[in-house]
Coordinates of C-alpha atoms and ligand atoms in Angstrom, one line a residue:
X27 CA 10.9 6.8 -3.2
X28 CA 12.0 8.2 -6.3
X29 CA 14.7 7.0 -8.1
X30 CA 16.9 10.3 -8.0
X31 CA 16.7 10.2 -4.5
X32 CA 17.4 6.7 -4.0
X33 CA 21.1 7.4 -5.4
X34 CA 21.5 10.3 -3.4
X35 CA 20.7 8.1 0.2
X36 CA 23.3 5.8 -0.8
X37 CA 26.2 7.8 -0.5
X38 CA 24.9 10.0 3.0
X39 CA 23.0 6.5 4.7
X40 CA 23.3 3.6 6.5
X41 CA 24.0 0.1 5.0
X42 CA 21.4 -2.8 6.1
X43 CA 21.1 -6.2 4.6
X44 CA 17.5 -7.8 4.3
X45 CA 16.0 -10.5 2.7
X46 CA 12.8 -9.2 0.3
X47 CA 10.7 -11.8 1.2
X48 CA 10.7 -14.6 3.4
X49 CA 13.8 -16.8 3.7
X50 CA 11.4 -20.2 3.4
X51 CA 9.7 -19.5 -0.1
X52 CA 11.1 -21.5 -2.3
X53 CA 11.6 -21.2 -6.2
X54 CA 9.0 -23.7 -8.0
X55 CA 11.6 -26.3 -9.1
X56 CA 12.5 -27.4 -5.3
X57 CA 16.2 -25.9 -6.0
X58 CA 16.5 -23.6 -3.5
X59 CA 15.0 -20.5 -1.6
X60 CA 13.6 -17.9 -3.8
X61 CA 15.5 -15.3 -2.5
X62 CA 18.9 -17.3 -1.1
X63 CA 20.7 -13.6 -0.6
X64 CA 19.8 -10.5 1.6
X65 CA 19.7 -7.3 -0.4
X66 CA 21.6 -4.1 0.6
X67 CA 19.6 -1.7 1.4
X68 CA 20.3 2.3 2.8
X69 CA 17.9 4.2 5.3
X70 CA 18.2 7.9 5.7
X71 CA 20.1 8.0 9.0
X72 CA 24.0 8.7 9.0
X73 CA 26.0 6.4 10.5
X74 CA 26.8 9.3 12.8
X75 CA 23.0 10.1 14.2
X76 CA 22.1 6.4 14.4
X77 CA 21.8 5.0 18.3
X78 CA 21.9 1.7 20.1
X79 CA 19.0 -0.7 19.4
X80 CA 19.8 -0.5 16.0
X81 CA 17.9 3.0 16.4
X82 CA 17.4 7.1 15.7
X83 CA 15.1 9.6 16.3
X84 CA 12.0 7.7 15.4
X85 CA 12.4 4.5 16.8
X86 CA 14.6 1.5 18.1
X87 CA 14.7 -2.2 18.8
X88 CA 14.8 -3.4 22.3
X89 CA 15.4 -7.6 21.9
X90 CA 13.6 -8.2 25.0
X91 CA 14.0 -11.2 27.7
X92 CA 11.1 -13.4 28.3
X93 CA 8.8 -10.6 27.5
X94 CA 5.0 -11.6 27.4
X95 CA 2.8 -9.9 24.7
X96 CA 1.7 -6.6 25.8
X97 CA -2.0 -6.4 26.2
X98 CA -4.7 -3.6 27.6
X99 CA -2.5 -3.2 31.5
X100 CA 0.9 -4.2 29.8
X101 CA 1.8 -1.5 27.7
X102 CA 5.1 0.5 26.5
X103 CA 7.5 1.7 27.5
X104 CA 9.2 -1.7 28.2
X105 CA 11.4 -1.2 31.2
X106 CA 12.7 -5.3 31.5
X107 CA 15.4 -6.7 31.2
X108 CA 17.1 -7.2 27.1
X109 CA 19.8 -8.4 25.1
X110 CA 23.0 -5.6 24.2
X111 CA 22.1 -3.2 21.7
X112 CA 23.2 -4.7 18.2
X113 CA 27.0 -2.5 16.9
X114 CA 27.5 -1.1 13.9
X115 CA 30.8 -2.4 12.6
X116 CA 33.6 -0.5 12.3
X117 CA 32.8 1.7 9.4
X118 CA 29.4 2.9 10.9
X119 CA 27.1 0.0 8.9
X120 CA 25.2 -2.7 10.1
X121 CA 25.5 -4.8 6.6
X122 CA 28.5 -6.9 8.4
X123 CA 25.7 -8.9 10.4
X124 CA 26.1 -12.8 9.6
X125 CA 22.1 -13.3 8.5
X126 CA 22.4 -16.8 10.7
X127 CA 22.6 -14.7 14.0
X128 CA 20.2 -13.2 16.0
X129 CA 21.3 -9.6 15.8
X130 CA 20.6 -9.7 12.0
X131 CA 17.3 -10.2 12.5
X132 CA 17.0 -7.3 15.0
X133 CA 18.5 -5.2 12.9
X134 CA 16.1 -6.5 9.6
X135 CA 13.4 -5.2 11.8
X136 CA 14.9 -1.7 12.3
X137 CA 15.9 -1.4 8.4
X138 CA 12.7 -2.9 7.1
X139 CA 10.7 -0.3 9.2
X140 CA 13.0 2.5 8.9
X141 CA 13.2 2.1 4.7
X142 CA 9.4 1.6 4.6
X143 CA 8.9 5.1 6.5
X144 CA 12.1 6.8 4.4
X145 CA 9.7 5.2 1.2
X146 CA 6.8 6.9 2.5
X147 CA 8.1 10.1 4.0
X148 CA 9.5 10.9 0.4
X149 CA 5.8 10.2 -1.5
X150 CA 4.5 12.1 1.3
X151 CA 7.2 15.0 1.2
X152 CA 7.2 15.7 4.8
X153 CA 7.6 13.8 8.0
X154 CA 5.1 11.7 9.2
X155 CA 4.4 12.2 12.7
X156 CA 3.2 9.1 14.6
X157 CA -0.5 9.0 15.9
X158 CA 1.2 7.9 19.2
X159 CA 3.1 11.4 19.7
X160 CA 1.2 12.5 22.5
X161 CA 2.7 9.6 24.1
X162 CA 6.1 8.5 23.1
X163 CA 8.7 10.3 20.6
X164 CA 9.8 6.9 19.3
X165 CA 8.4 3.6 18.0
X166 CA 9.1 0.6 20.1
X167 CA 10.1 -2.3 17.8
X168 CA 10.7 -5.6 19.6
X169 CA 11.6 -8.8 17.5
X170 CA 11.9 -12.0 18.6
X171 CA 9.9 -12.8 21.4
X172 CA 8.9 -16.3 22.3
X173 CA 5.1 -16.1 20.6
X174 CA 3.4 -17.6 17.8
X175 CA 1.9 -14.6 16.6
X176 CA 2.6 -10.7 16.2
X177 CA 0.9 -7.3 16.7
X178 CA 1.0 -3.8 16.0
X179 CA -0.2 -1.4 18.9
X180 CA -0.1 1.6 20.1
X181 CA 3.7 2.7 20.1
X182 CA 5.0 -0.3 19.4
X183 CA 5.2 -3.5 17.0
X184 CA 5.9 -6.2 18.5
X185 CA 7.1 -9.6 16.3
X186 CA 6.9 -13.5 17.4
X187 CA 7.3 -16.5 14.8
X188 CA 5.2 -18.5 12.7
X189 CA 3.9 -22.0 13.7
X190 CA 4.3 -25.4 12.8
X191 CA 2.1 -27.5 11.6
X192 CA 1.3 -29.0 14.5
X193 CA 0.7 -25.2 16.2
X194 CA 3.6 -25.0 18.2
X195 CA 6.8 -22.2 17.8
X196 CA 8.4 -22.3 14.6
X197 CA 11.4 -20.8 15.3
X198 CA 12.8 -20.9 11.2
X199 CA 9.5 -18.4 10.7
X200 CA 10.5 -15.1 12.6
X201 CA 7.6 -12.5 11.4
X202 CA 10.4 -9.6 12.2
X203 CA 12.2 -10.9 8.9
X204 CA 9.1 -10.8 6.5
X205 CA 9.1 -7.3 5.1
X206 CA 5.5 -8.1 3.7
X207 CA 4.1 -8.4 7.3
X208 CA 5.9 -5.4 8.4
X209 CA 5.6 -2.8 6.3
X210 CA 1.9 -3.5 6.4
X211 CA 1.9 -3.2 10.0
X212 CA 3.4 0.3 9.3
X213 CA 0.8 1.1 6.7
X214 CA -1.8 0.6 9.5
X215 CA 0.7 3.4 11.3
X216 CA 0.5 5.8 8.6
X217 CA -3.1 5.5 8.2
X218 CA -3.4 6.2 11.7
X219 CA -1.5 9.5 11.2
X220 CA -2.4 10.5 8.3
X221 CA -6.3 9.5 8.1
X222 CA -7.3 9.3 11.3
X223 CA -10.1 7.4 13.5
X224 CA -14.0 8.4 12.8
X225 CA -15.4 9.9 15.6
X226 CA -19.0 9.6 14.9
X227 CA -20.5 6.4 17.2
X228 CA -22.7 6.7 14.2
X229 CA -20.7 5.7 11.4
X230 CA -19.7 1.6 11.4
X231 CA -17.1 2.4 9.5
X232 CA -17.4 -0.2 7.0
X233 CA -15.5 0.9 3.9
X234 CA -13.0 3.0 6.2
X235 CA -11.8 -0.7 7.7
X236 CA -11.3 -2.3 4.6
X237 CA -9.4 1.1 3.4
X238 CA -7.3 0.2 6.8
X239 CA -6.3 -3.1 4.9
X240 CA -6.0 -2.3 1.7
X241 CA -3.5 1.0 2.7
X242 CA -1.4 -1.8 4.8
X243 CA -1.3 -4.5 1.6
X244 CA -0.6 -0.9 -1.0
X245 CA 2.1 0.3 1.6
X246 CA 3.9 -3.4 1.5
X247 CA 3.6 -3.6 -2.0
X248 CA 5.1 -0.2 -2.8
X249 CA 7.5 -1.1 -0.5
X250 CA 8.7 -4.1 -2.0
X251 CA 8.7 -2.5 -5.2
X252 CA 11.8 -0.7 -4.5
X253 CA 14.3 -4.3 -4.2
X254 CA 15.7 -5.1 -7.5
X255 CA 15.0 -8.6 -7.2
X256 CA 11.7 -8.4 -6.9
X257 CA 11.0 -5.9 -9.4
X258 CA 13.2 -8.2 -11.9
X259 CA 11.6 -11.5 -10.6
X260 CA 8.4 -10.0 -11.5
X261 CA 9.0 -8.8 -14.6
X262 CA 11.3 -12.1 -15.7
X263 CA 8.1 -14.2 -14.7
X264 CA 5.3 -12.2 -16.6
X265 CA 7.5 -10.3 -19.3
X266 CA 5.5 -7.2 -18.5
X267 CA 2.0 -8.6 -18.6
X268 CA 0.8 -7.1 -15.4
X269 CA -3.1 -6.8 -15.8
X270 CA -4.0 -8.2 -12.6
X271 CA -7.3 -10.2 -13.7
X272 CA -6.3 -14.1 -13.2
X273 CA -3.0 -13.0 -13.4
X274 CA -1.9 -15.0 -10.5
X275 CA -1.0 -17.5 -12.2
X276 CA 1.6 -15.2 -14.6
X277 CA 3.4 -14.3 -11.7
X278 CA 5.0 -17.2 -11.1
X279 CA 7.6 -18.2 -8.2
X280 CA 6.4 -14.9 -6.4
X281 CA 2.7 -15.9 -6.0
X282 CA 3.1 -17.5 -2.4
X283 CA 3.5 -14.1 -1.0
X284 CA 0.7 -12.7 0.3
X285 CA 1.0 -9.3 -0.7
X286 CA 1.2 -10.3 -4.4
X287 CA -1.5 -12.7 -4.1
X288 CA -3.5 -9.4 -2.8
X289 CA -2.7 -7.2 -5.6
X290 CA -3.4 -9.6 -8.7
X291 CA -7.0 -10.4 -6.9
X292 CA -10.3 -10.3 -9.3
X293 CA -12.4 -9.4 -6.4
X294 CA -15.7 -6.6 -7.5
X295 CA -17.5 -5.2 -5.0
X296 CA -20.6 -7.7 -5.5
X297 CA -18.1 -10.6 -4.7
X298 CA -17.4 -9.4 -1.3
X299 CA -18.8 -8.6 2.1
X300 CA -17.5 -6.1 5.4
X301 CA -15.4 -8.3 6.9
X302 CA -12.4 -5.7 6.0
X303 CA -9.5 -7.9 4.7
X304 CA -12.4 -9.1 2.4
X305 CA -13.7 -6.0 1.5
X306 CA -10.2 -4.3 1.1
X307 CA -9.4 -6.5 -2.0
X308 CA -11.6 -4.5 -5.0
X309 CA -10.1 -1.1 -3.7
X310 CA -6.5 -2.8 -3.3
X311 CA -7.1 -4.3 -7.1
X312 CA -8.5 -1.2 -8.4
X313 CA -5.6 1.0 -7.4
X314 CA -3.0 -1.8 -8.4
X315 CA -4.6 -2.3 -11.5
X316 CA -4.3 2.1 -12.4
X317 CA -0.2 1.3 -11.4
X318 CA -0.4 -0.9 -14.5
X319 CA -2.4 0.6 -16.8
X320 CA 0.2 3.9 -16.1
X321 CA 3.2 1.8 -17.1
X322 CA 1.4 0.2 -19.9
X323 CA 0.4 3.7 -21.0
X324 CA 4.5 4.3 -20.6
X325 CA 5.2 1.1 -22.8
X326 CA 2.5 2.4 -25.2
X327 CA 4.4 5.9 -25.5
X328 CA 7.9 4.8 -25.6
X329 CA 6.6 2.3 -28.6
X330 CA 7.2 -0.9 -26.6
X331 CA 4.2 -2.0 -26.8
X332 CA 1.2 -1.3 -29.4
X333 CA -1.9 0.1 -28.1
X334 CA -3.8 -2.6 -29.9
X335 CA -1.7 -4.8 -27.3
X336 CA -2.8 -2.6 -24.4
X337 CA -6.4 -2.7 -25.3
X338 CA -6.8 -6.6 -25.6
X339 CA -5.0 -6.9 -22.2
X340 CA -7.2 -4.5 -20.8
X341 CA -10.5 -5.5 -22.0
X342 CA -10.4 -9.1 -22.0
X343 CA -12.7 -11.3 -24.3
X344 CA -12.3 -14.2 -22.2
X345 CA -11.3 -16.6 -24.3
X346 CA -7.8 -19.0 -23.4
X347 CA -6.7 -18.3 -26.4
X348 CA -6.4 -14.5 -26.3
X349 CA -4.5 -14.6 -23.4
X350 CA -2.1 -16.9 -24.9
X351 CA -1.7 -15.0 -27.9
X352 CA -1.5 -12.0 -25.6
X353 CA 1.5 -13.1 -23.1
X354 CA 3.0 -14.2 -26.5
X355 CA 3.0 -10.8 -28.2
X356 CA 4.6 -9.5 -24.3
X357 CA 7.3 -11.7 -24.2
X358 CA 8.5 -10.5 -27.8
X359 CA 7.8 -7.0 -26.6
X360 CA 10.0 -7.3 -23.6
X361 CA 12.9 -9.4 -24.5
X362 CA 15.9 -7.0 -25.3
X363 CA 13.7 -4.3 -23.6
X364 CA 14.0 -5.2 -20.2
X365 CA 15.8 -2.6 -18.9
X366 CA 13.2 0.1 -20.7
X367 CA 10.0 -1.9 -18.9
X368 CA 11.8 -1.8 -15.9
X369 CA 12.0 1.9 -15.9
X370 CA 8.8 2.1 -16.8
X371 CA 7.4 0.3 -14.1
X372 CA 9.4 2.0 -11.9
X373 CA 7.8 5.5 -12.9
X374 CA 5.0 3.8 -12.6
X375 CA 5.2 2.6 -9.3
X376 CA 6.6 6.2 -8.2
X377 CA 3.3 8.0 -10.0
X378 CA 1.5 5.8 -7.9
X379 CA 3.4 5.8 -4.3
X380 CA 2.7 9.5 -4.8
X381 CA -1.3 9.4 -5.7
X382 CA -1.9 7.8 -2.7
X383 CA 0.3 10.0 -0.3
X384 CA -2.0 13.0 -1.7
X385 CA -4.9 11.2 -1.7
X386 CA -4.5 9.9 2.4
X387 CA -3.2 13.0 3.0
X388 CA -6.9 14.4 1.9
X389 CA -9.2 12.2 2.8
X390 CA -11.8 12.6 6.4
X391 CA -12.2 9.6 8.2
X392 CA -15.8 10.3 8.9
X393 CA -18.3 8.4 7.2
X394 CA -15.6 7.6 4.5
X395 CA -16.6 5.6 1.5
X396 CA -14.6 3.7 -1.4
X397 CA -16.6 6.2 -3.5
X398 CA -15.4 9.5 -1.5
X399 CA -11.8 7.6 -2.0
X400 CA -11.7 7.2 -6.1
X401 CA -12.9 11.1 -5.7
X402 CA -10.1 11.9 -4.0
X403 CA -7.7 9.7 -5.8
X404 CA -9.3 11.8 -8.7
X405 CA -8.3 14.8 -7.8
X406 CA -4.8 13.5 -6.8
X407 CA -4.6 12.8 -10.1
X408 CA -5.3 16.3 -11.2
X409 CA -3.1 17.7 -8.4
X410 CA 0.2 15.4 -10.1
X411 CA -0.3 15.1 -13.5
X412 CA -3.0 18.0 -14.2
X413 CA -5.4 14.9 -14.8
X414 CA -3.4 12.8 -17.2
X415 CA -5.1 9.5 -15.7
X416 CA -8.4 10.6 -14.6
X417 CA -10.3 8.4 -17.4
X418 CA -7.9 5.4 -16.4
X419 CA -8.3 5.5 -13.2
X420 CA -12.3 5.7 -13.5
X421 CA -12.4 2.4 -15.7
X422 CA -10.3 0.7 -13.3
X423 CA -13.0 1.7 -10.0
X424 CA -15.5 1.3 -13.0
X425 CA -14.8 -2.4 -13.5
X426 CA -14.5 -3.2 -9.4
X427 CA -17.9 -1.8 -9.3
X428 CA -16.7 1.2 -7.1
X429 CA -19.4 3.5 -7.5
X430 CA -21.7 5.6 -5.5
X431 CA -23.7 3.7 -2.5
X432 CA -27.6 3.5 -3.8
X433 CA -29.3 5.3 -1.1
X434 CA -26.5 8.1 -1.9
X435 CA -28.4 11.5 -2.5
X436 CA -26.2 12.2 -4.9
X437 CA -27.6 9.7 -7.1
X438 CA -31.1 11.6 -6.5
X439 CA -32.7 13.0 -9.7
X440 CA -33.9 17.0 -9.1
X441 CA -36.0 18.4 -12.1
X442 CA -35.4 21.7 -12.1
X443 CA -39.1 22.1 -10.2
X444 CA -37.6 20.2 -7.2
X445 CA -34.8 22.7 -7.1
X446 CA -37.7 25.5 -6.9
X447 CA -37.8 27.3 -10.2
X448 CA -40.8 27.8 -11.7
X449 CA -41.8 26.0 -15.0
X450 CA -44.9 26.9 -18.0
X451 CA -43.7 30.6 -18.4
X452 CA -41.5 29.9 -21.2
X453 CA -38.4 28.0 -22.1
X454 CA -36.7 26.5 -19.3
X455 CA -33.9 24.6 -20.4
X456 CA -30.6 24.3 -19.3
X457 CA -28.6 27.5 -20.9
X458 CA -31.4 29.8 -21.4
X459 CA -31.0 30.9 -17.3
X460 CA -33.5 34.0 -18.1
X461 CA -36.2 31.4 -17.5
X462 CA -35.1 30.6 -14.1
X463 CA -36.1 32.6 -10.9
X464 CA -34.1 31.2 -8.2
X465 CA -36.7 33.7 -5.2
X466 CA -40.0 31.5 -6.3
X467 CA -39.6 27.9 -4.9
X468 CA -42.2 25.7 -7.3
X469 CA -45.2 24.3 -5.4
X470 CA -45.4 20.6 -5.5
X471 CA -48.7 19.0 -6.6
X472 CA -49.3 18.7 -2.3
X473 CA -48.6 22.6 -2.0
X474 CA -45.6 22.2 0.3
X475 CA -42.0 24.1 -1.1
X476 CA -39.9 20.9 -2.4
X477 CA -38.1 19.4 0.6
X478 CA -34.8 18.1 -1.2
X479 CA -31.6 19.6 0.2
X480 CA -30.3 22.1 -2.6
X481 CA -27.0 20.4 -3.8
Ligands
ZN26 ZN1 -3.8 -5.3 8.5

């Protein structure tokens, strides 16, 4: 969502707290939890237009009693019995909600959800209609319920807790509060209604599953980019020095969530397999990694940073030392600068919230490779910027090994004989098209008319 906008929600929308990231992280020096203080946060909805639940137009929270997971004969609309709708207090906002009780955490989940979709609905500049509309007008969202897992389905998400040690309820864990697992849960949503299914029995869908994973770890981590605190932790903790290659360590207090842990991965494609979550991490890395190489383009042209700096983080030579002398040389750059690098990474997180709405917007399910994806990203690119980034975002897929699959035909060599013009009666090389007579298809040595599709 950009910025502009942002300002403008906050004066016309409702007020929610949440907490950015789970209430049991805790910083590194044991003194507390990472993040001891929900965040304000406005959705689109006036005060005036939202309904009971916490709800609107587009979904609502039912805090079920004793509800068992729905499964393949249980399914929405849940008709049982629940808990009063959570009230707005008096002046129309839910940010009154003391975070110990249990309507706060109902109302987390309708917030999180609800500021995830306005997020995405901006990038996107239009609504995005659910894949369920054929069914149900509204998302069901129920928190809460007495599980030790959660699921997303179809018209609903439905939220348990975590577990203890020992594999039993841990009630201090509720999933509905952890704005990671949701908004990933909603990516899978907007993939659904954006992208589509394949409906080829044909295609196993191999790179289109771990594109399913790594839209649902980009959605989150979009997301999350738009709280304050995390954008400052992050910045505080690495000082700008974003490149995602063993930069897990860099990003300090924030590493134990999983969506960070996701987007500074070193994963190429030779490292992993199909199993999606495994597969989604080069595409998730490559795309990350073109949201940093924007904002240290934006460093590079607001003179924050030299481009002798932005080269030798790019291109690593692999030696301790260099990266030492490299965070070094960030930390001078950013101290006194942190509100300019913050700007910038903002812009760049915006550049790329947008390149992906285009670029999911475009892309057919079918037989869909990582490969069809950077083409589309590609012309994303072009569509935003007039193709600003296209040599960027090429050496980021470049180093993932994203590439072409090997049997791909468009990898196949045609000499200009295989493409059936005819060669000996003069010059026939490229620009001198007089040569060329398109009617006669060139015998082969055999005698048969090449038999390679004309591409
Ligand atoms: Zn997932």
């Amino acid at each position: 969502m950009s910025l502009e906008l942002d300002r403008r929600l906050a004066e016309v929308g409702t007020r929610f707290r949440i907490f950015p990231q789970p209430r049991f992280l805790q910083k590194a020096d044991g003194s507390g939890p990472l993040f001891a203080e929900p965040e304000q946060v406005t959705v689109s909805v006036e005060p005036e237009a939202m309904r009971p639940g916490p709800g609107d137009d587009r979904m609502f929270v039912i805090d079920a009693i004793g509800k068992l997971p729905y499964n393949n004969f249980f399914r929405p609309p849940f008709r049982g019995n629940r808990r009063p709708a959570v009230q707005p207090g008096p002046d129309g906002h839910f940010d009154h909600l003391d975070p110990a009780s249990r309507e706060f955490s109902a109302a987390t989940m309708y917030a999180t959800v609800r500021r995830v979709l306005d997020i995405w609905e901006d990038y996107f500049g239009r609504t995005i209609q659910w894949h369920f509309e054929s069914d149900f007008a509204r998302l069901e969202l129920i928190p809460l319920i007495e599980w030790n897992n959660a699921q997303s389905g179809y018209g609903f998400l439905e939220f348990g807790y975590g577990s203890k040690p020992n594999g039993t309820i841990d009630h201090e864990r509720p999933f509905c509060e952890n704005f990671d697992v949701l908004a990933h849960e909603l990516g899978h949503s907007i993939i659904f209604a954006e992208v589509g299914v394949p409906a080829n029995p044909r295609d196993e869908a191999i790179d289109y599953g771990g594109m399913h994973e790594s839209a649902g770890d980009l959605v989150a981590i979009v997301a999350s980019l738009h709280f304050h605190s995390v954008v400052d932790l992050l910045l505080d903790s690495t000082k700008g020095n974003l490149l995602t290659i063993n930069g897990l360590d860099r990003v300090g207090e924030l590493s134990d969530s999983r969506e960070i842990r996701v987007a500074f991965n070193s994963r190429r494609m030779s490292d992993v397999g199909e199993e999606p979550h495994d597969r989604s991490l080069p595409l998730t890395g490559a795309i990350f990694d073109t949201m940093v190489e924007v904002f240290q383009q934006d460093l590079v042209a607001k003179k924050l940073i030299s481009e002798d700096l932005r080269n030798r983080s790019t291109n690593l030579p692999g030696t301790s030392q260099d990266l030492v002398e490299i965070q070094a040389e960030f930390t001078a750059a950013y101290t006194g600068n942190e509100a300019a690098f913050k700007d910038s990474l903002l812009r760049a997180r915006d550049y790329l919230g947008r390149l992906l709405a285009v670029t999911w917007g475009t892309i057919k399910p079918d037989f869909l490779t990582y490969h069809g994806i950077l083409r589309a990203l590609l012309a994303a690119d072009r569509e935003i910027t007039g193709g600003e980034n296209v040599q960027l975002i090429r050496a980021c897929f470049a180093w993932r090994e994203i590439a072409p699959v090997p049997t791909s035909l468009m990898l196949r060599q045609h000499t200009i004989t295989n493409c059936g013009f005819s060669v000996g009666r003069g010059p026939t090389v490229a620009g001198d098209t007089a040569a060329f007579d398109p009617q006669i298809p060139a015998p082969r040595a055999d005698g048969v008319t090449s038999a390679l599709p004309r591409l």
